[in-house]
Coordinates of C-alpha atoms in Angstrom, one line a residue:
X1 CA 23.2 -42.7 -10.3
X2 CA 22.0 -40.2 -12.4
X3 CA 19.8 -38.6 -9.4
X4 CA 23.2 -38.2 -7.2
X5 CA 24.8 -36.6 -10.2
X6 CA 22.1 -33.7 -11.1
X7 CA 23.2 -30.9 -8.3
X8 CA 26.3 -30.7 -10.3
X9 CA 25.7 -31.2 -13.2
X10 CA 26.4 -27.4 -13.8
X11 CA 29.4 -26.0 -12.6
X12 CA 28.9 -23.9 -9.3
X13 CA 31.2 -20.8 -8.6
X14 CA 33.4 -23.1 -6.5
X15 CA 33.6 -25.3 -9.6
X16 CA 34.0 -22.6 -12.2
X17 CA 37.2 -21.1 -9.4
X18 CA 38.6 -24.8 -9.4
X19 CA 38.4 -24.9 -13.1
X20 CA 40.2 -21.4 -13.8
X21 CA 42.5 -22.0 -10.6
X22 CA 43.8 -25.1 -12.0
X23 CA 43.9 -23.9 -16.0
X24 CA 46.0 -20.5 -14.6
X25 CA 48.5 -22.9 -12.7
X26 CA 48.8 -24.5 -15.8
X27 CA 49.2 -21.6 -18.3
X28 CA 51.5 -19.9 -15.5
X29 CA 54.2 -23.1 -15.2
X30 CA 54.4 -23.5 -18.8
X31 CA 55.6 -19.9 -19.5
X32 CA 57.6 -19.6 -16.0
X33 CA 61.0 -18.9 -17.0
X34 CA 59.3 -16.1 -19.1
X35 CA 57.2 -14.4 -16.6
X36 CA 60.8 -14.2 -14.3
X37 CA 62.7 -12.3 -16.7
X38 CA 59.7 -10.3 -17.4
X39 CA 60.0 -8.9 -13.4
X40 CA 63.6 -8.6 -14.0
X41 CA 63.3 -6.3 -16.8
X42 CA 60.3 -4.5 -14.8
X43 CA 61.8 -4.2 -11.6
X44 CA 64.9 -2.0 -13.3
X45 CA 64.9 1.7 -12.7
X46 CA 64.7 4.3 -15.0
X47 CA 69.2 4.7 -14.3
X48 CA 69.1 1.2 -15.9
X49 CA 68.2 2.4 -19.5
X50 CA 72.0 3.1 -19.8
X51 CA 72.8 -0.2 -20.3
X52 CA 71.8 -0.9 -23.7
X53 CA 68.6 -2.0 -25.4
X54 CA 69.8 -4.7 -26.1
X55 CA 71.4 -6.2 -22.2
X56 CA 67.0 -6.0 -21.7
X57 CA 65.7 -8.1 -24.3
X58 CA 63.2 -11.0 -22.7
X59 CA 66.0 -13.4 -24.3
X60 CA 69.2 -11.6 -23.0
X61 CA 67.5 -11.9 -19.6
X62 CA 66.9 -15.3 -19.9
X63 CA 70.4 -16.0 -21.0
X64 CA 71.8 -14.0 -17.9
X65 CA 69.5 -15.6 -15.4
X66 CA 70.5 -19.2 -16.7
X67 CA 74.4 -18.1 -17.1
X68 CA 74.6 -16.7 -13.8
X69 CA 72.1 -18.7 -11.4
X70 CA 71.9 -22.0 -13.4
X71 CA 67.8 -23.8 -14.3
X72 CA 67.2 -22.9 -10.2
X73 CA 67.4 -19.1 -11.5
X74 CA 64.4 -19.5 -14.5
X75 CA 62.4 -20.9 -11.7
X76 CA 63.1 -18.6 -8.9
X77 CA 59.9 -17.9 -6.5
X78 CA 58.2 -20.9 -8.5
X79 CA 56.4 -22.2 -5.6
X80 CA 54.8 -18.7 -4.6
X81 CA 54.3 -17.6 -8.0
X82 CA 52.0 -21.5 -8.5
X83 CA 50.4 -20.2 -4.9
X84 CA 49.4 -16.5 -6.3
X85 CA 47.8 -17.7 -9.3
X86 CA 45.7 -20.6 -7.8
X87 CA 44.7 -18.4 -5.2
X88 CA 44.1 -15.7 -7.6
X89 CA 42.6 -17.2 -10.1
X90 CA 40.4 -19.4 -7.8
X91 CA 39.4 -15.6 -6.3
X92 CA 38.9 -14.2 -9.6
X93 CA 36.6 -16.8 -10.8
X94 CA 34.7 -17.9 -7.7
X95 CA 33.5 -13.9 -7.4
X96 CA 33.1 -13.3 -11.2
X97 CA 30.8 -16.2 -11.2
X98 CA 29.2 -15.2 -7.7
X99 CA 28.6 -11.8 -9.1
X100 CA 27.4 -12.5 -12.4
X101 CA 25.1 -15.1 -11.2
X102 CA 23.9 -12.9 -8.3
X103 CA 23.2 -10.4 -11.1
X104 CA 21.8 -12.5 -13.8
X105 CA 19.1 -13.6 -11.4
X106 CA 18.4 -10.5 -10.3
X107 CA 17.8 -9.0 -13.9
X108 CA 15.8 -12.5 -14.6
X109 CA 13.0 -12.2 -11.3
X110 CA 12.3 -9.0 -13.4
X111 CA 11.6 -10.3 -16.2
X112 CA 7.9 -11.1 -17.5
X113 CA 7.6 -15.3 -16.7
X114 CA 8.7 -17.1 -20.4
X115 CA 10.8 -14.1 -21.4
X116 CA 14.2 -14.9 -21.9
X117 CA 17.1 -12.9 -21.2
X118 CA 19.4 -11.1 -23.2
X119 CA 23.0 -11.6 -23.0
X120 CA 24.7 -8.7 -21.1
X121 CA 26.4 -5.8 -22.3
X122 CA 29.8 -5.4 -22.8
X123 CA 29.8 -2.5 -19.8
X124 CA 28.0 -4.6 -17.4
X125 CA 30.9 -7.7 -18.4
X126 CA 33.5 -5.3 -17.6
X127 CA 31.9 -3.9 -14.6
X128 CA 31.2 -7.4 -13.1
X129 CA 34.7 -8.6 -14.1
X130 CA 36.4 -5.7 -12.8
X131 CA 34.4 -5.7 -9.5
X132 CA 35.6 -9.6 -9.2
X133 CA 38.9 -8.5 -9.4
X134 CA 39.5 -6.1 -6.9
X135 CA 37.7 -8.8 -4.5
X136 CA 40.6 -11.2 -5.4
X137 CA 43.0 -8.7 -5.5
X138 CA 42.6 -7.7 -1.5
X139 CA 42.9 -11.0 -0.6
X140 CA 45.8 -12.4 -2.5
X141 CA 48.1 -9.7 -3.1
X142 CA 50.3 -9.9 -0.4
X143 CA 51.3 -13.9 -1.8
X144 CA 52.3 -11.8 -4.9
X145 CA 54.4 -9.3 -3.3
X146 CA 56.6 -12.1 -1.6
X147 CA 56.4 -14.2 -5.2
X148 CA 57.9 -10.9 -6.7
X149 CA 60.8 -9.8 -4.5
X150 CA 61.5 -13.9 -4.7
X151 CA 61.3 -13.3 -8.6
X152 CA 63.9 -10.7 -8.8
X153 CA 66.5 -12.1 -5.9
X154 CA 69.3 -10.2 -4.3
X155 CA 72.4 -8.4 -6.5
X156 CA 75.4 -10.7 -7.3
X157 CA 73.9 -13.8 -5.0
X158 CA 74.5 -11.5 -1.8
X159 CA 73.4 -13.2 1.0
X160 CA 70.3 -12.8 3.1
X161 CA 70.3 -10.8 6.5
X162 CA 68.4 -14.0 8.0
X163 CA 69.7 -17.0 5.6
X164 CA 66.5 -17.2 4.4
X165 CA 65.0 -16.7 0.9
X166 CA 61.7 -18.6 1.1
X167 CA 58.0 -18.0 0.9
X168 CA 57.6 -18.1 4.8
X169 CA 61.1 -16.2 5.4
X170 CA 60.7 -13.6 2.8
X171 CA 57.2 -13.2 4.2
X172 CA 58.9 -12.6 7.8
X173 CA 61.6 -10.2 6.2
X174 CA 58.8 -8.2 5.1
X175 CA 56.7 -8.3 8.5
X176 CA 59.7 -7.4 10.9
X177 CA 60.7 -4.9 7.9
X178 CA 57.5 -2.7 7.3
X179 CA 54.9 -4.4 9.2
X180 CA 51.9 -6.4 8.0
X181 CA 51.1 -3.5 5.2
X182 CA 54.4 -4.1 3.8
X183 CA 52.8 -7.1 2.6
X184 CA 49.9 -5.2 0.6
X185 CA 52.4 -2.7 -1.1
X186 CA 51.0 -2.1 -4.7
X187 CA 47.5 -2.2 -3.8
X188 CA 46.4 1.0 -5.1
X189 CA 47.7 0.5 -8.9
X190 CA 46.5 -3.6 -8.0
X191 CA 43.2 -2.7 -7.9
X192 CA 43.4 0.0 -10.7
X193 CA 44.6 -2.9 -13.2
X194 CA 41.7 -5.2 -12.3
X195 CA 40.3 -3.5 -15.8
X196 CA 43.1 -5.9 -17.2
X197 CA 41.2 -9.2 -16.5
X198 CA 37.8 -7.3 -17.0
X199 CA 38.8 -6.3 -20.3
X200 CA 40.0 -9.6 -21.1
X201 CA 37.2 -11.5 -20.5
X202 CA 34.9 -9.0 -21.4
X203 CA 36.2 -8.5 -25.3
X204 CA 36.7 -12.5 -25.2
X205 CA 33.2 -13.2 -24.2
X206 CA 32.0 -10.6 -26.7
X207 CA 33.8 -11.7 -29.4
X208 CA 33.0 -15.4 -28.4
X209 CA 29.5 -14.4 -28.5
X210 CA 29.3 -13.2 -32.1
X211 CA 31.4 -15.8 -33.9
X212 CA 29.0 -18.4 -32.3
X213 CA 26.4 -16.5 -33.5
X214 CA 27.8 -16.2 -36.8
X215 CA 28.4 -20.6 -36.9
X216 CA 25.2 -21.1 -35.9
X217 CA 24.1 -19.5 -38.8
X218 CA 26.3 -20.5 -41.3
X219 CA 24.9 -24.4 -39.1
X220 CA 28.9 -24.8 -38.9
X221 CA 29.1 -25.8 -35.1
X222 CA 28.2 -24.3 -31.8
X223 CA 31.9 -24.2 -29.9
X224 CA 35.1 -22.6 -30.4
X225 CA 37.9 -24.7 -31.6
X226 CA 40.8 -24.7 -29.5
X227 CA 43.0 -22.8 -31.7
X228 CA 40.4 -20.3 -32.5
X229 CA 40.0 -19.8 -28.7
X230 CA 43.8 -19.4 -28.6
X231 CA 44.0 -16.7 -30.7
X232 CA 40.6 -14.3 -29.4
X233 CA 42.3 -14.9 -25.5
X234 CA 45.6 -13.7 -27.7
X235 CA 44.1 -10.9 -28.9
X236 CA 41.6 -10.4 -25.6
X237 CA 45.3 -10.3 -23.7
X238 CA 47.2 -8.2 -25.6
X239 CA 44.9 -5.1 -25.9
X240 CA 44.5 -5.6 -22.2
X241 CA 48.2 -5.3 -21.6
X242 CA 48.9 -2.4 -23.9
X243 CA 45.9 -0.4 -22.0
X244 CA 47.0 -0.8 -19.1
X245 CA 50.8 -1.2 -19.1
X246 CA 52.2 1.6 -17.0
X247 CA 49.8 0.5 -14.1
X248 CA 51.8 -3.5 -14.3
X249 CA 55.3 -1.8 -14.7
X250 CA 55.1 0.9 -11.6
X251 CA 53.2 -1.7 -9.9
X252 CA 56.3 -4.3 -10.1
X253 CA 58.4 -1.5 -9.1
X254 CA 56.5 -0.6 -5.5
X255 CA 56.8 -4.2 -5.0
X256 CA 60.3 -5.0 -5.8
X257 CA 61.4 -1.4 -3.9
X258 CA 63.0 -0.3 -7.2
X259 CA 60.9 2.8 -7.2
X260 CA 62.2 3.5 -3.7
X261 CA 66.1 3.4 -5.5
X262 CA 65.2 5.6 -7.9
X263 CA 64.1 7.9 -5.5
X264 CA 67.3 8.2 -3.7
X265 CA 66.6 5.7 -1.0
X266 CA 68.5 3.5 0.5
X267 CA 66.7 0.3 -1.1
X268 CA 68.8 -1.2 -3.7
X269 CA 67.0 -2.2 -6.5
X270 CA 68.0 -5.3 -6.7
X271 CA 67.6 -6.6 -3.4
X272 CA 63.6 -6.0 -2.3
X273 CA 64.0 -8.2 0.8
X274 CA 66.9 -7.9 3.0
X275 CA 66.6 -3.9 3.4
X276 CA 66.2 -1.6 6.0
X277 CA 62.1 -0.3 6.7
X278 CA 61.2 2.6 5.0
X279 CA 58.0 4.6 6.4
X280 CA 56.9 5.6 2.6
X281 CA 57.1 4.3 -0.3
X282 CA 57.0 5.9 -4.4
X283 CA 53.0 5.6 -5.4
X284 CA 52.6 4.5 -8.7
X285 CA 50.9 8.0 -9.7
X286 CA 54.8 9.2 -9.1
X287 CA 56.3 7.2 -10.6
X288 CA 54.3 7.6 -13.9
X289 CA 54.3 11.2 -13.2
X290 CA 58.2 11.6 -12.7
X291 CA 58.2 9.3 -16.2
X292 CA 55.4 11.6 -17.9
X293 CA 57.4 15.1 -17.0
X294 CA 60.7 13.6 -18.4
X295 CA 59.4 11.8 -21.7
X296 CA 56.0 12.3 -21.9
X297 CA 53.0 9.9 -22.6
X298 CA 55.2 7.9 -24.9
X299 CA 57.9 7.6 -22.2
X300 CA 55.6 5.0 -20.3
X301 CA 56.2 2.5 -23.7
X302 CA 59.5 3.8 -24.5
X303 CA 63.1 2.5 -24.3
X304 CA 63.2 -0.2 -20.8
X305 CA 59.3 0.3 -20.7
X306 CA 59.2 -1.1 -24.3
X307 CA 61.5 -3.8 -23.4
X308 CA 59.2 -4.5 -20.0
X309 CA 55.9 -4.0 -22.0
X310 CA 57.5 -6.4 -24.8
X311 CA 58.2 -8.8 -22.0
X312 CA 54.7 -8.6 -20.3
X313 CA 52.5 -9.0 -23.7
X314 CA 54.8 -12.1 -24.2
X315 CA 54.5 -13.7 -21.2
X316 CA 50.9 -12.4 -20.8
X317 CA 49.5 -13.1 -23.6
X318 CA 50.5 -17.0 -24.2
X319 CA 50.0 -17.6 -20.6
X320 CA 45.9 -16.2 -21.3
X321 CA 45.6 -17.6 -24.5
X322 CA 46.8 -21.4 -23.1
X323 CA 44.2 -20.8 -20.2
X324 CA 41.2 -19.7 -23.2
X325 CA 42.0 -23.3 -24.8
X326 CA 42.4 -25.3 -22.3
X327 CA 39.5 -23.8 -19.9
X328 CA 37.4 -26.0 -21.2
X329 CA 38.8 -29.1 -20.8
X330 CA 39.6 -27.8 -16.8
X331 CA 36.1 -27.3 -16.8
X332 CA 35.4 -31.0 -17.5
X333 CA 37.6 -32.1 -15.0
X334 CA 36.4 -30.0 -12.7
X335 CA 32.7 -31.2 -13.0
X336 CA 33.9 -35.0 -12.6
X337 CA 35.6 -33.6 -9.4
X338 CA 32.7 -32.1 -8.2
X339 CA 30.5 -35.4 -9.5
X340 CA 33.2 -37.9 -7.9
X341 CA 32.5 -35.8 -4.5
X342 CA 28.7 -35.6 -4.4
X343 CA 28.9 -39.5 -4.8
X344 CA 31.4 -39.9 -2.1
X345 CA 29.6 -37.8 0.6

């Protein structure tokens, strides 16, 4: 038994992507309602700052969405929004560990035979993990684009042109609409803001790195504790988010058509998936250029971009920090899977 059970006894890049698939599904559904009211608040053009800070708090949204569509409204898109982050986060961490163990191997074959290797630097981390991302990012985005315009649903419950408002129908609105590119809109800033998972992982694998370095010096243990590993993917998150917020709010905006409103087209902004095609679309460099000559640098944090930015860091940043602390326990399952397979084939 123990012979069947060696090939896996260390988790390959399939079973490191099952592992971070199924913790991200996890992490995602507990925080759902939250990440729907996030879009909301995202998806809102700049006319919408009128309204009142207060009308686009995270908890006014949620109270709006539950008043006005009922529990159905907190989990609007749920099933596509599950389907982008296992197949993102399955793509994410199946090439970040096909990349970093194609590289590690290649820095160790030139090596001197005994020597051991370092651990990498905090710019090759980010490289790797930004490099995974964009991989991941070209093949699931358009399953995020359909969970998005789901997300943010149509103004006052208006009905659909074709009755329609799931994953495959939206999907088909979107096709007949704009063609199959419609369904990569947001690519460009997409693949900008793979430094957001890069520099997660790559501050939490530093900072990992030096407080076990630290216990096992001090002899006090050679793991993270749960809540300690809680609180770095907190941290790990939320400088991620801040860095790279304008990039997440003009890329909801291409997505949901909002920046299209704003720009005196006929989209509404409100209603991503039942409107007539456009042939261009706002880029997210004008949108945060049309932001920057009317406000300035602060204007991309300011007012319904601090509400939106207050939104993401809340929903982003529990959402990471559940995956940090319970990654390791998905990673255990995930070997038995893996074990539980080799014996069965």
């Amino acid at each position: 038994m123990a012979i069947q059970s060696k090939p896996v006894q260390k988790l390959t890049p399939f079973g490191a992507a099952l592992a971070g698939a199924l913790g991200g599904c996890f992490s995602t559904a507990v925080v759902y309602p939250l990440d729907v009211a996030k879009t909301r608040i995202q998806a809102l053009p700049a006319s919408a700052k009128g309204k009142g800070k207060d009308n686009l708090s995270m908890l006014a949204v949620l109270l709006r969405i539950y008043k006005t569509e009922g529990v159905s409204g907190l989990y609007r898109g749920f099933g596509a929004t599950m389907l982008n982050t296992f197949s993102m986060q399955y793509a994410y961490f199946f090439f970040y560990s096909f990349v970093r163990n194609h590289y590690i191997s290649r820095l160790t074959r030139k090596l001197p035979i005994g020597s051991k290797l370092p651990p990498l630097s905090t710019a090759a981390e980010l490289l790797l993990g930004a490099l995974a991302g964009a991989l991941a990012q070209i093949f699931t985005i358009p399953v995020s684009v359909i969970a998005t315009r789901q997300q943010v649903g149509r103004p006052n419950g208006s009905p659909s042109q074709s009755g329609d408002d799931s994953f495959l129908g939206v999907a088909r609105e979107i096709i007949a609409e704009e063609g199959v590119a419609g369904l990569w809109l947001g690519i460009k800033p997409g693949l900008v803001l793979t430094v957001n998972p890069a520099i997660t992982y790559g501050v939490f694998e530093r900072v990992k790195s030096l407080i076990l370095l630290a216990q096992a010096k001090a002899g006090t243990g050679s793991k993270l504790s749960p809540l300690l590993s809680f609180f770095i993917g907190a941290v790990s998150k939320t400088l991620a988010t801040v860095v790279t917020y304008p990039y997440i709010m003009a890329k909801v905006r291409i997505q949901a058509r909002s920046a299209d409103a704003e720009d005196g087209q006929d989209a509404p902004p409100l209603s991503p998936h039942h409107t007539k095609a456009h042939s261009k679309h706002v880029g997210a460099l004008q949108i945060l250029s049309r932001v920057l000559q009317k406000e300035g640098v602060v204007g991309w944090y300011q007012v319904l971009a601090m509400q939106g930015m207050q939104a993401q860091i809340t929903k982003a940043v529990l959402s990471q920090a559940l995956l940090f602390m319970s990654k390791e326990q998905f990673e255990h399952w995930a070997l038995g899977i893996m074990i539980i397979a080799a014996r069965i084939s």
